[in-house]
């Protein structure tokens, strides 16, 4: 779920300012699968029940952002 009032779009409203909204998931795959089969719903990030698997979430996010940054910097 996304926020209904996310203000990030204002940062890139000027065409001269390049921007990217980068989102990383963190809910364990087993919980998403269970929810898809009628189990408990996965709470959104604004829910008091929200939780993630911190180590793989942060590691994956840092690695993905690093790869994206290196690829952008390598472009002429």
mmCIF file of N, CA and C in Angstrom:
data_model
loop_
_atom_site.group_PDB
_atom_site.id
_atom_site.type_symbol
_atom_site.label_atom_id
_atom_site.label_comp_id
_atom_site.label_asym_id
_atom_site.label_seq_id
_atom_site.Cartn_x
_atom_site.Cartn_y
_atom_site.Cartn_z
ATOM 1 N N UNK A 1 0.835 -1.183 0.000
ATOM 2 C CA UNK A 1 0.000 0.000 0.000
ATOM 3 C C UNK A 1 0.872 1.235 0.000
ATOM 4 N N UNK A 2 0.419 2.244 -0.695
ATOM 5 C CA UNK A 2 1.129 3.510 -0.725
ATOM 6 C C UNK A 2 0.408 4.540 0.109
ATOM 7 N N UNK A 3 1.136 5.564 0.442
ATOM 8 C CA UNK A 3 0.517 6.646 1.216
ATOM 9 C C UNK A 3 -0.396 7.452 0.306
ATOM 10 N N UNK A 4 -1.516 7.873 0.808
ATOM 11 C CA UNK A 4 -2.452 8.678 0.038
ATOM 12 C C UNK A 4 -1.998 10.114 -0.129
ATOM 13 N N UNK A 5 -1.076 10.559 0.682
ATOM 14 C CA UNK A 5 -0.650 11.958 0.626
ATOM 15 C C UNK A 5 0.871 12.079 0.575
ATOM 16 N N UNK A 6 1.503 11.230 -0.169
ATOM 17 C CA UNK A 6 2.961 11.271 -0.282
ATOM 18 C C UNK A 6 3.380 12.573 -0.960
ATOM 19 N N UNK A 7 4.363 13.255 -0.396
ATOM 20 C CA UNK A 7 4.777 14.546 -0.946
ATOM 21 C C UNK A 7 6.067 14.469 -1.754
ATOM 22 N N UNK A 8 6.604 13.277 -1.965
ATOM 23 C CA UNK A 8 7.860 13.148 -2.694
ATOM 24 C C UNK A 8 7.779 13.727 -4.095
ATOM 25 N N UNK A 9 6.618 13.636 -4.738
ATOM 26 C CA UNK A 9 6.477 14.123 -6.116
ATOM 27 C C UNK A 9 6.858 15.594 -6.251
ATOM 28 N N UNK A 10 6.725 16.361 -5.188
ATOM 29 C CA UNK A 10 7.074 17.785 -5.258
ATOM 30 C C UNK A 10 8.574 17.997 -5.447
ATOM 31 N N UNK A 11 9.391 17.069 -4.994
ATOM 32 C CA UNK A 11 10.835 17.209 -5.161
ATOM 33 C C UNK A 11 11.232 17.147 -6.635
ATOM 34 N N UNK A 12 10.532 16.355 -7.399
ATOM 35 C CA UNK A 12 10.855 16.209 -8.813
ATOM 36 C C UNK A 12 9.924 16.955 -9.739
ATOM 37 N N UNK A 13 9.135 17.881 -9.214
ATOM 38 C CA UNK A 13 8.178 18.619 -10.042
ATOM 39 C C UNK A 13 8.882 19.487 -11.092
ATOM 40 N N UNK A 14 10.065 19.962 -10.779
ATOM 41 C CA UNK A 14 10.853 20.751 -11.725
ATOM 42 C C UNK A 14 11.570 19.772 -12.648
ATOM 43 N N UNK A 15 11.348 19.864 -13.976
ATOM 44 C CA UNK A 15 11.988 18.914 -14.901
ATOM 45 C C UNK A 15 13.515 18.932 -14.830
ATOM 46 N N UNK A 16 14.096 19.992 -14.317
ATOM 47 C CA UNK A 16 15.552 20.068 -14.212
ATOM 48 C C UNK A 16 16.073 19.243 -13.038
ATOM 49 N N UNK A 17 15.187 18.837 -12.136
ATOM 50 C CA UNK A 17 15.588 18.063 -10.963
ATOM 51 C C UNK A 17 15.224 16.594 -11.204
ATOM 52 N N UNK A 18 16.249 15.774 -11.391
ATOM 53 C CA UNK A 18 15.993 14.345 -11.599
ATOM 54 C C UNK A 18 15.750 13.693 -10.248
ATOM 55 N N UNK A 19 14.749 12.841 -10.194
ATOM 56 C CA UNK A 19 14.426 12.192 -8.922
ATOM 57 C C UNK A 19 13.907 10.785 -9.179
ATOM 58 N N UNK A 20 13.950 9.996 -8.123
ATOM 59 C CA UNK A 20 13.494 8.619 -8.204
ATOM 60 C C UNK A 20 12.928 8.226 -6.845
ATOM 61 N N UNK A 21 11.755 7.652 -6.855
ATOM 62 C CA UNK A 21 11.152 7.154 -5.624
ATOM 63 C C UNK A 21 11.535 5.686 -5.525
ATOM 64 N N UNK A 22 12.279 5.343 -4.513
ATOM 65 C CA UNK A 22 12.817 3.999 -4.358
ATOM 66 C C UNK A 22 12.148 3.343 -3.155
ATOM 67 N N UNK A 23 11.487 2.236 -3.394
ATOM 68 C CA UNK A 23 10.756 1.556 -2.330
ATOM 69 C C UNK A 23 11.285 0.135 -2.166
ATOM 70 N N UNK A 24 11.506 -0.262 -0.930
ATOM 71 C CA UNK A 24 12.017 -1.594 -0.637
ATOM 72 C C UNK A 24 11.028 -2.308 0.283
ATOM 73 N N UNK A 25 10.650 -3.502 -0.093
ATOM 74 C CA UNK A 25 9.761 -4.285 0.754
ATOM 75 C C UNK A 25 10.527 -4.942 1.888
ATOM 76 N N UNK A 26 9.805 -5.394 2.890
ATOM 77 C CA UNK A 26 10.479 -6.016 4.014
ATOM 78 C C UNK A 26 9.675 -7.097 4.701
ATOM 79 N N UNK A 27 8.474 -7.340 4.204
ATOM 80 C CA UNK A 27 7.641 -8.381 4.797
ATOM 81 C C UNK A 27 8.147 -9.745 4.337
ATOM 82 N N UNK A 28 8.331 -10.672 5.254
ATOM 83 C CA UNK A 28 8.783 -12.010 4.850
ATOM 84 C C UNK A 28 7.831 -12.633 3.823
ATOM 85 N N UNK A 29 8.411 -13.288 2.815
ATOM 86 C CA UNK A 29 7.630 -13.872 1.732
ATOM 87 C C UNK A 29 6.558 -14.842 2.238
ATOM 88 N N UNK A 30 6.851 -15.580 3.300
ATOM 89 C CA UNK A 30 5.875 -16.541 3.834
ATOM 90 C C UNK A 30 4.605 -15.832 4.301
ATOM 91 N N UNK A 31 4.748 -14.632 4.861
ATOM 92 C CA UNK A 31 3.568 -13.882 5.325
ATOM 93 C C UNK A 31 2.742 -13.373 4.146
ATOM 94 N N UNK A 32 3.410 -12.974 3.077
ATOM 95 C CA UNK A 32 2.695 -12.510 1.886
ATOM 96 C C UNK A 32 1.958 -13.675 1.246
ATOM 97 N N UNK A 33 2.619 -14.826 1.174
ATOM 98 C CA UNK A 33 1.994 -16.025 0.609
ATOM 99 C C UNK A 33 0.780 -16.441 1.438
ATOM 100 N N UNK A 34 0.933 -16.438 2.762
ATOM 101 C CA UNK A 34 -0.175 -16.820 3.650
ATOM 102 C C UNK A 34 -1.361 -15.869 3.473
ATOM 103 N N UNK A 35 -1.091 -14.577 3.363
ATOM 104 C CA UNK A 35 -2.170 -13.595 3.176
ATOM 105 C C UNK A 35 -2.894 -13.852 1.856
ATOM 106 N N UNK A 36 -2.142 -14.224 0.829
ATOM 107 C CA UNK A 36 -2.746 -14.515 -0.471
ATOM 108 C C UNK A 36 -3.623 -15.752 -0.461
ATOM 109 N N UNK A 37 -3.407 -16.609 0.520
ATOM 110 C CA UNK A 37 -4.206 -17.836 0.642
ATOM 111 C C UNK A 37 -5.302 -17.691 1.689
ATOM 112 N N UNK A 38 -5.625 -16.445 2.057
ATOM 113 C CA UNK A 38 -6.707 -16.215 3.004
ATOM 114 C C UNK A 38 -6.272 -16.056 4.440
ATOM 115 N N UNK A 39 -4.968 -16.063 4.691
ATOM 116 C CA UNK A 39 -4.463 -15.869 6.051
ATOM 117 C C UNK A 39 -4.564 -14.416 6.474
ATOM 118 N N UNK A 40 -3.949 -14.070 7.583
ATOM 119 C CA UNK A 40 -4.020 -12.687 8.063
ATOM 120 C C UNK A 40 -3.436 -11.720 7.031
ATOM 121 N N UNK A 41 -4.069 -10.563 6.865
ATOM 122 C CA UNK A 41 -3.553 -9.590 5.904
ATOM 123 C C UNK A 41 -2.198 -9.038 6.361
ATOM 124 N N UNK A 42 -1.397 -8.623 5.411
ATOM 125 C CA UNK A 42 -0.106 -8.007 5.713
ATOM 126 C C UNK A 42 -0.366 -6.550 6.084
ATOM 127 N N UNK A 43 0.021 -6.136 7.294
ATOM 128 C CA UNK A 43 -0.233 -4.753 7.706
ATOM 129 C C UNK A 43 0.586 -3.751 6.888
ATOM 130 N N UNK A 44 0.002 -2.595 6.624
ATOM 131 C CA UNK A 44 0.721 -1.549 5.899
ATOM 132 C C UNK A 44 1.755 -0.909 6.814
ATOM 133 N N UNK A 45 2.643 -0.121 6.234
ATOM 134 C CA UNK A 45 3.715 0.471 7.033
ATOM 135 C C UNK A 45 3.231 1.551 8.001
ATOM 136 N N UNK A 46 1.970 1.927 7.938
ATOM 137 C CA UNK A 46 1.423 2.887 8.907
ATOM 138 C C UNK A 46 0.575 2.205 9.976
ATOM 139 N N UNK A 47 0.607 0.892 9.984
ATOM 140 C CA UNK A 47 -0.145 0.125 10.970
ATOM 141 C C UNK A 47 0.724 -0.125 12.204
ATOM 142 N N UNK A 48 0.117 -0.131 13.394
ATOM 143 C CA UNK A 48 0.899 -0.473 14.583
ATOM 144 C C UNK A 48 1.330 -1.938 14.578
ATOM 145 N N UNK A 49 0.772 -2.742 13.668
ATOM 146 C CA UNK A 49 1.131 -4.154 13.553
ATOM 147 C C UNK A 49 2.236 -4.390 12.529
ATOM 148 N N UNK A 50 2.676 -3.322 11.861
ATOM 149 C CA UNK A 50 3.700 -3.436 10.826
ATOM 150 C C UNK A 50 5.010 -3.952 11.409
ATOM 151 N N UNK A 51 5.625 -4.878 10.694
ATOM 152 C CA UNK A 51 6.953 -5.347 11.071
ATOM 153 C C UNK A 51 7.614 -5.903 9.821
ATOM 154 N N UNK A 52 8.934 -5.882 9.832
ATOM 155 C CA UNK A 52 9.688 -6.397 8.710
ATOM 156 C C UNK A 52 10.791 -7.316 9.225
ATOM 157 N N UNK A 53 11.425 -7.988 8.306
ATOM 158 C CA UNK A 53 12.635 -8.754 8.627
ATOM 159 C C UNK A 53 13.785 -7.766 8.401
ATOM 160 N N UNK A 54 14.311 -7.132 9.465
ATOM 161 C CA UNK A 54 15.250 -6.015 9.300
ATOM 162 C C UNK A 54 16.521 -6.321 8.520
ATOM 163 N N UNK A 55 17.218 -7.387 8.859
ATOM 164 C CA UNK A 55 18.507 -7.652 8.215
ATOM 165 C C UNK A 55 18.389 -7.807 6.700
ATOM 166 N N UNK A 56 17.542 -8.709 6.198
ATOM 167 C CA UNK A 56 17.467 -8.830 4.738
ATOM 168 C C UNK A 56 16.875 -7.593 4.067
ATOM 169 N N UNK A 57 15.993 -6.891 4.742
ATOM 170 C CA UNK A 57 15.386 -5.700 4.145
ATOM 171 C C UNK A 57 16.407 -4.588 3.956
ATOM 172 N N UNK A 58 17.159 -4.297 4.996
ATOM 173 C CA UNK A 58 18.154 -3.227 4.916
ATOM 174 C C UNK A 58 19.273 -3.626 3.958
ATOM 175 N N UNK A 59 19.735 -4.869 4.042
ATOM 176 C CA UNK A 59 20.804 -5.333 3.155
ATOM 177 C C UNK A 59 20.375 -5.239 1.693
ATOM 178 N N UNK A 60 19.193 -5.726 1.385
ATOM 179 C CA UNK A 60 18.693 -5.685 0.012
ATOM 180 C C UNK A 60 18.540 -4.245 -0.472
ATOM 181 N N UNK A 61 17.988 -3.383 0.375
ATOM 182 C CA UNK A 61 17.810 -1.980 -0.002
ATOM 183 C C UNK A 61 19.124 -1.284 -0.290
ATOM 184 N N UNK A 62 20.123 -1.489 0.563
ATOM 185 C CA UNK A 62 21.436 -0.866 0.367
ATOM 186 C C UNK A 62 22.102 -1.409 -0.893
ATOM 187 N N UNK A 63 22.034 -2.712 -1.095
ATOM 188 C CA UNK A 63 22.648 -3.297 -2.285
ATOM 189 C C UNK A 63 21.975 -2.797 -3.563
ATOM 190 N N UNK A 64 20.651 -2.749 -3.575
ATOM 191 C CA UNK A 64 19.926 -2.292 -4.764
ATOM 192 C C UNK A 64 20.222 -0.822 -5.056
ATOM 193 N N UNK A 65 20.241 0.008 -4.036
ATOM 194 C CA UNK A 65 20.522 1.429 -4.243
ATOM 195 C C UNK A 65 21.963 1.627 -4.703
ATOM 196 N N UNK A 66 22.888 0.836 -4.194
ATOM 197 C CA UNK A 66 24.291 0.938 -4.614
ATOM 198 C C UNK A 66 24.439 0.567 -6.081
ATOM 199 N N UNK A 67 23.831 -0.536 -6.504
ATOM 200 C CA UNK A 67 23.897 -0.953 -7.903
ATOM 201 C C UNK A 67 23.279 0.113 -8.803
ATOM 202 N N UNK A 68 22.122 0.633 -8.422
ATOM 203 C CA UNK A 68 21.465 1.662 -9.235
ATOM 204 C C UNK A 68 22.332 2.906 -9.356
ATOM 205 N N UNK A 69 22.938 3.324 -8.247
ATOM 206 C CA UNK A 69 23.796 4.506 -8.250
ATOM 207 C C UNK A 69 25.026 4.286 -9.121
ATOM 208 N N UNK A 70 25.681 3.139 -8.976
ATOM 209 C CA UNK A 70 26.863 2.848 -9.796
ATOM 210 C C UNK A 70 26.529 2.815 -11.286
ATOM 211 N N UNK A 71 25.373 2.272 -11.628
ATOM 212 C CA UNK A 71 24.982 2.249 -13.035
ATOM 213 C C UNK A 71 24.712 3.653 -13.566
ATOM 214 N N UNK A 72 24.083 4.479 -12.771
ATOM 215 C CA UNK A 72 23.826 5.862 -13.200
ATOM 216 C C UNK A 72 25.127 6.646 -13.340
ATOM 217 N N UNK A 73 26.056 6.449 -12.424
ATOM 218 C CA UNK A 73 27.326 7.171 -12.480
ATOM 219 C C UNK A 73 28.195 6.718 -13.648
ATOM 220 N N UNK A 74 28.012 5.490 -14.106
ATOM 221 C CA UNK A 74 28.814 4.963 -15.214
ATOM 222 C C UNK A 74 28.338 5.458 -16.573
ATOM 223 N N UNK A 75 27.154 6.042 -16.631
ATOM 224 C CA UNK A 75 26.625 6.536 -17.915
ATOM 225 C C UNK A 75 27.338 7.812 -18.323
ATOM 226 N N UNK A 76 27.576 7.953 -19.646
ATOM 227 C CA UNK A 76 28.255 9.174 -20.112
ATOM 228 C C UNK A 76 27.378 10.408 -19.992
#
